[in-house]
mmCIF file of C-alpha atoms in Angstrom:
data_model
loop_
_atom_site.group_PDB
_atom_site.id
_atom_site.type_symbol
_atom_site.label_atom_id
_atom_site.label_comp_id
_atom_site.label_asym_id
_atom_site.label_seq_id
_atom_site.Cartn_x
_atom_site.Cartn_y
_atom_site.Cartn_z
ATOM 1 C CA MET A 1 13.501 2.036 5.769
ATOM 2 C CA ILE A 2 10.786 0.235 3.987
ATOM 3 C CA LEU A 3 7.477 0.737 5.457
ATOM 4 C CA LEU A 4 4.093 -1.190 4.475
ATOM 5 C CA LEU A 5 1.138 0.637 5.133
ATOM 6 C CA ASN A 6 -1.538 -2.291 6.047
ATOM 7 C CA GLY A 7 -5.183 -1.974 6.578
ATOM 8 C CA PRO A 8 -8.731 -1.829 4.558
ATOM 9 C CA PRO A 9 -9.747 -0.171 1.578
ATOM 10 C CA TYR A 10 -10.507 3.824 2.885
ATOM 11 C CA SER A 11 -8.701 3.395 6.084
ATOM 12 C CA GLY A 12 -6.258 6.124 4.805
ATOM 13 C CA LYS A 13 -3.327 4.592 3.703
ATOM 14 C CA ASP A 14 -2.968 6.641 0.827
ATOM 15 C CA THR A 15 -3.455 9.953 3.036
ATOM 16 C CA ILE A 16 -0.650 8.257 5.248
ATOM 17 C CA ALA A 17 1.861 7.818 2.577
ATOM 18 C CA ASN A 18 1.001 11.311 1.439
ATOM 19 C CA ILE A 19 1.507 13.111 4.751
ATOM 20 C CA ILE A 20 4.696 10.540 5.083
ATOM 21 C CA VAL A 21 6.718 11.887 1.482
ATOM 22 C CA LYS A 22 5.400 15.706 2.426
ATOM 23 C CA ASN A 23 6.219 15.789 5.566
ATOM 24 C CA TYR A 24 9.978 13.530 6.085
ATOM 25 C CA THR A 25 12.889 13.441 3.782
ATOM 26 C CA ASN A 26 13.811 11.048 0.877
ATOM 27 C CA TRP A 27 10.685 8.948 0.696
ATOM 28 C CA ASN A 28 8.987 7.706 -2.200
ATOM 29 C CA HIS A 29 5.165 6.656 -2.425
ATOM 30 C CA LYS A 30 4.825 3.141 -4.428
ATOM 31 C CA LYS A 31 2.400 0.529 -5.051
ATOM 32 C CA LEU A 32 1.897 -2.529 -4.671
ATOM 33 C CA SER A 33 -0.347 -2.819 -7.323
ATOM 34 C CA ARG A 34 1.510 -0.871 -10.012
ATOM 35 C CA PRO A 35 1.945 -3.751 -12.292
ATOM 36 C CA LEU A 36 -1.583 -4.278 -12.234
ATOM 37 C CA LYS A 37 -2.591 -0.320 -12.624
ATOM 38 C CA GLN A 38 0.366 -0.282 -15.675
ATOM 39 C CA THR A 39 -1.149 -3.277 -17.342
ATOM 40 C CA ILE A 40 -4.555 -2.075 -17.402
ATOM 41 C CA ARG A 41 -3.598 1.233 -18.299
ATOM 42 C CA ASN A 42 -1.915 -0.355 -21.501
ATOM 43 C CA ALA A 43 -4.701 -3.053 -22.324
ATOM 44 C CA PHE A 44 -7.295 -0.466 -22.241
ATOM 45 C CA SER A 45 -4.855 2.474 -23.926
ATOM 46 C CA LEU A 46 -6.041 4.646 -20.880
ATOM 47 C CA SER A 47 -5.118 8.194 -21.182
ATOM 48 C CA PRO A 48 -3.403 10.109 -18.159
ATOM 49 C CA VAL A 49 -6.862 11.973 -17.418
ATOM 50 C CA GLU A 50 -8.755 8.546 -17.705
ATOM 51 C CA VAL A 51 -6.350 7.008 -14.988
ATOM 52 C CA ASP A 52 -6.628 9.949 -12.511
ATOM 53 C CA PHE A 53 -10.573 9.513 -12.724
ATOM 54 C CA LEU A 54 -10.512 5.566 -12.339
ATOM 55 C CA GLU A 55 -7.958 6.085 -9.125
ATOM 56 C CA VAL A 56 -10.713 8.285 -7.578
ATOM 57 C CA ASN A 57 -13.717 6.594 -8.450
ATOM 58 C CA LYS A 58 -12.485 3.295 -7.842
ATOM 59 C CA GLU A 59 -15.884 1.642 -7.527
ATOM 60 C CA GLN A 60 -17.657 3.007 -10.492
ATOM 61 C CA LEU A 61 -18.705 0.344 -12.995
ATOM 62 C CA VAL A 62 -16.955 1.489 -16.194
ATOM 63 C CA ASP A 63 -18.024 0.879 -19.642
ATOM 64 C CA VAL A 64 -14.785 -0.007 -20.873
ATOM 65 C CA PHE A 65 -14.288 -2.952 -18.288
ATOM 66 C CA ASN A 66 -17.804 -4.080 -19.368
ATOM 67 C CA ASN A 67 -19.317 -2.344 -16.716
ATOM 68 C CA THR A 68 -16.794 -3.558 -14.001
ATOM 69 C CA SER A 69 -14.976 -1.386 -11.357
ATOM 70 C CA TYR A 70 -10.990 -0.216 -11.949
ATOM 71 C CA ARG A 71 -10.866 -1.477 -8.459
ATOM 72 C CA ASP A 72 -12.892 -4.784 -9.483
ATOM 73 C CA THR A 73 -10.796 -5.273 -12.767
ATOM 74 C CA GLN A 74 -7.728 -5.084 -10.803
ATOM 75 C CA ILE A 75 -8.145 -7.888 -8.984
ATOM 76 C CA SER A 76 -9.506 -9.764 -11.207
ATOM 77 C CA LEU A 77 -6.428 -9.777 -13.235
ATOM 78 C CA SER A 78 -4.552 -9.681 -9.914
ATOM 79 C CA GLU A 79 -6.247 -12.810 -8.956
ATOM 80 C CA GLU A 80 -7.355 -14.867 -11.876
ATOM 81 C CA TRP A 81 -4.279 -14.199 -14.161
ATOM 82 C CA PHE A 82 -0.866 -12.714 -12.322
ATOM 83 C CA LYS A 83 -1.323 -15.082 -9.041
ATOM 84 C CA PRO A 84 -2.233 -18.276 -10.430
ATOM 85 C CA ARG A 85 0.621 -18.022 -13.516
ATOM 86 C CA PHE A 86 3.573 -16.272 -11.100
ATOM 87 C CA GLY A 87 3.000 -17.409 -7.915
ATOM 88 C CA ASP A 88 1.197 -15.630 -4.570
ATOM 89 C CA ASN A 89 4.341 -13.398 -3.727
ATOM 90 C CA ILE A 90 4.949 -11.798 -7.250
ATOM 91 C CA PHE A 91 3.489 -8.612 -5.837
ATOM 92 C CA GLY A 92 6.082 -8.908 -3.324
ATOM 93 C CA LYS A 93 9.265 -10.093 -5.819
ATOM 94 C CA LEU A 94 8.500 -7.653 -8.023
ATOM 95 C CA ALA A 95 8.449 -4.609 -5.018
ATOM 96 C CA VAL A 96 11.665 -6.596 -4.113
ATOM 97 C CA ARG A 97 13.109 -6.117 -7.753
ATOM 98 C CA GLU A 98 12.117 -2.386 -8.004
ATOM 99 C CA LEU A 99 13.518 -1.823 -4.184
ATOM 100 C CA LYS A 100 16.863 -2.483 -5.052
ATOM 101 C CA PHE A 101 17.048 0.815 -7.376
ATOM 102 C CA ILE A 102 15.050 2.937 -5.365
ATOM 103 C CA ALA A 103 17.355 5.205 -3.034
ATOM 104 C CA GLY A 104 16.018 6.654 -0.449
ATOM 105 C CA HIS A 105 12.900 5.197 1.966
ATOM 106 C CA THR A 106 9.766 4.094 0.493
ATOM 107 C CA VAL A 107 6.367 3.476 1.891
ATOM 108 C CA TYR A 108 3.802 0.979 0.184
ATOM 109 C CA SER A 109 0.614 2.255 0.472
ATOM 110 C CA ASP A 110 -1.129 -1.353 -0.327
ATOM 111 C CA CYS A 111 0.068 -4.189 1.642
ATOM 112 C CA GLY A 112 -2.364 -6.489 2.443
ATOM 113 C CA PHE A 113 -1.133 -9.973 1.727
ATOM 114 C CA SER A 114 1.327 -12.074 3.455
ATOM 115 C CA SER A 115 3.250 -13.629 0.810
ATOM 116 C CA GLU A 116 3.960 -10.178 -0.721
ATOM 117 C CA ALA A 117 5.019 -9.057 2.599
ATOM 118 C CA ARG A 118 7.257 -12.433 3.404
ATOM 119 C CA GLU A 119 9.116 -11.577 -0.282
ATOM 120 C CA ILE A 120 10.054 -7.937 0.963
ATOM 121 C CA LEU A 121 10.607 -9.070 4.577
ATOM 122 C CA LEU A 122 13.393 -11.611 3.375
ATOM 123 C CA ALA A 123 14.837 -9.471 1.051
ATOM 124 C CA PHE A 124 15.140 -6.377 3.926
ATOM 125 C CA PRO A 125 14.845 -7.907 6.977
ATOM 126 C CA LYS A 126 15.961 -5.176 8.901
ATOM 127 C CA GLN A 127 14.553 -2.622 6.336
ATOM 128 C CA VAL A 128 10.550 -3.654 7.017
ATOM 129 C CA ARG A 129 8.267 -1.722 8.723
ATOM 130 C CA VAL A 130 4.691 -2.512 8.846
ATOM 131 C CA LEU A 131 1.962 -0.051 10.058
ATOM 132 C CA ARG A 132 -1.524 -1.445 10.173
ATOM 133 C CA LEU A 133 -4.647 0.940 9.762
ATOM 134 C CA TYR A 134 -8.067 0.726 11.409
ATOM 135 C CA LYS A 135 -10.855 2.609 10.895
ATOM 136 C CA LYS A 136 -14.470 2.884 11.779
ATOM 137 C CA GLU A 137 -16.554 1.332 9.485
ATOM 138 C CA THR A 138 -14.478 0.189 7.062
ATOM 139 C CA ASN A 139 -13.135 -3.649 6.892
ATOM 140 C CA TYR A 140 -12.086 -6.567 4.801
ATOM 141 C CA ASP A 141 -15.619 -7.883 3.937
ATOM 142 C CA ASN A 142 -15.475 -8.662 0.595
ATOM 143 C CA ASP A 143 -11.520 -7.936 -0.155
ATOM 144 C CA SER A 144 -9.139 -10.715 -0.042
ATOM 145 C CA ARG A 145 -6.569 -9.429 1.516
ATOM 146 C CA ASP A 146 -6.252 -9.077 5.361
ATOM 147 C CA TYR A 147 -4.619 -7.472 8.172
ATOM 148 C CA LEU A 148 -0.642 -8.603 8.034
ATOM 149 C CA SER A 149 -0.071 -10.842 10.990
ATOM 150 C CA ALA A 150 2.757 -9.928 13.860
ATOM 151 C CA GLN A 151 4.055 -13.062 13.532
ATOM 152 C CA PHE A 152 6.382 -12.292 10.893
ATOM 153 C CA PHE A 153 8.326 -9.741 13.002
ATOM 154 C CA ALA A 154 11.003 -11.124 15.394
ATOM 155 C CA ASN A 155 11.106 -7.659 16.960
ATOM 156 C CA LYS A 156 7.537 -6.552 17.738
ATOM 157 C CA THR A 157 8.650 -3.377 17.147
ATOM 158 C CA TYR A 158 9.032 -3.233 13.710
ATOM 159 C CA MET A 159 4.925 -3.412 13.247
ATOM 160 C CA GLN A 160 2.856 -0.614 14.791
ATOM 161 C CA ASN A 161 -0.840 0.220 15.025
ATOM 162 C CA LEU A 162 -3.035 3.317 13.913
ATOM 163 C CA ASN A 163 -6.628 4.004 14.564
ATOM 164 C CA ASN A 164 -7.551 6.635 11.966
ATOM 165 C CA ASN A 165 -10.771 7.995 13.493
ATOM 166 C CA TYR A 166 -10.109 11.527 14.411
ATOM 167 C CA ASP A 167 -9.619 14.680 11.632
ATOM 168 C CA LEU A 168 -6.353 15.407 9.238
ATOM 169 C CA GLU A 169 -4.323 17.298 11.914
ATOM 170 C CA MET A 170 -4.673 13.994 14.619
ATOM 171 C CA LEU A 171 -3.938 11.803 11.928
ATOM 172 C CA GLU A 172 -0.589 13.704 11.094
ATOM 173 C CA ILE A 173 0.075 13.337 15.270
ATOM 174 C CA GLN A 174 -0.358 9.999 14.786
ATOM 175 C CA VAL A 175 2.133 9.525 12.127
ATOM 176 C CA ARG A 176 4.513 11.860 13.539
ATOM 177 C CA LYS A 177 4.265 9.251 16.736
ATOM 178 C CA VAL A 178 4.449 5.939 14.956
ATOM 179 C CA MET A 179 7.545 7.758 13.067
ATOM 180 C CA ALA A 180 9.413 8.806 15.739
ATOM 181 C CA ALA A 181 8.916 5.280 17.603
ATOM 182 C CA TRP A 182 11.427 4.090 14.695
ATOM 183 C CA SER A 183 13.422 7.287 15.473
ATOM 184 C CA ILE A 184 12.453 9.160 11.880
ATOM 185 C CA TYR A 185 11.679 12.679 12.405
ATOM 186 C CA PRO A 186 10.014 15.141 10.162
ATOM 187 C CA ARG A 187 12.928 17.534 8.152
ATOM 188 C CA GLU A 188 12.352 20.753 9.144
ATOM 189 C CA ASN A 189 10.893 23.633 7.117
#
């Protein structure tokens, strides 16, 4: 299975991906933004410690990026270089290449563009599932991403919604329910 997590910033995408990897057998956590992050890391000679700091502080203005945030630097690289040069679907195409070499299941915790999801769905039509996340006070304002449309799926059960408005324990319960709806069950300890 290939699971695409779709939700605005701070809606819990990485938290859910970590819950899945921790509790389910043979799952890999990946990001469609990996090529952006690698390019920035290499171009700016960032150490692993610096990258970890930037991942936690995505909105903080950083001197090395000319007082731009890590998030805005990624968006700029994506929208001003990668996509104009290689097409709006480039990160979906790169994910398809990556998926051909991954054993097991994969959860992408940062899917927000229909063009990217379409590439993955075309390559793996029966394997793709989408979990759309909703959380109070999170939205796509000031963001080029958006919710994926159910129109992509002939089988509507391939797309589920989750309201992440509770504590971590409730979130884990909701994740288990969604995964069970897709016949995926947690590993036994």
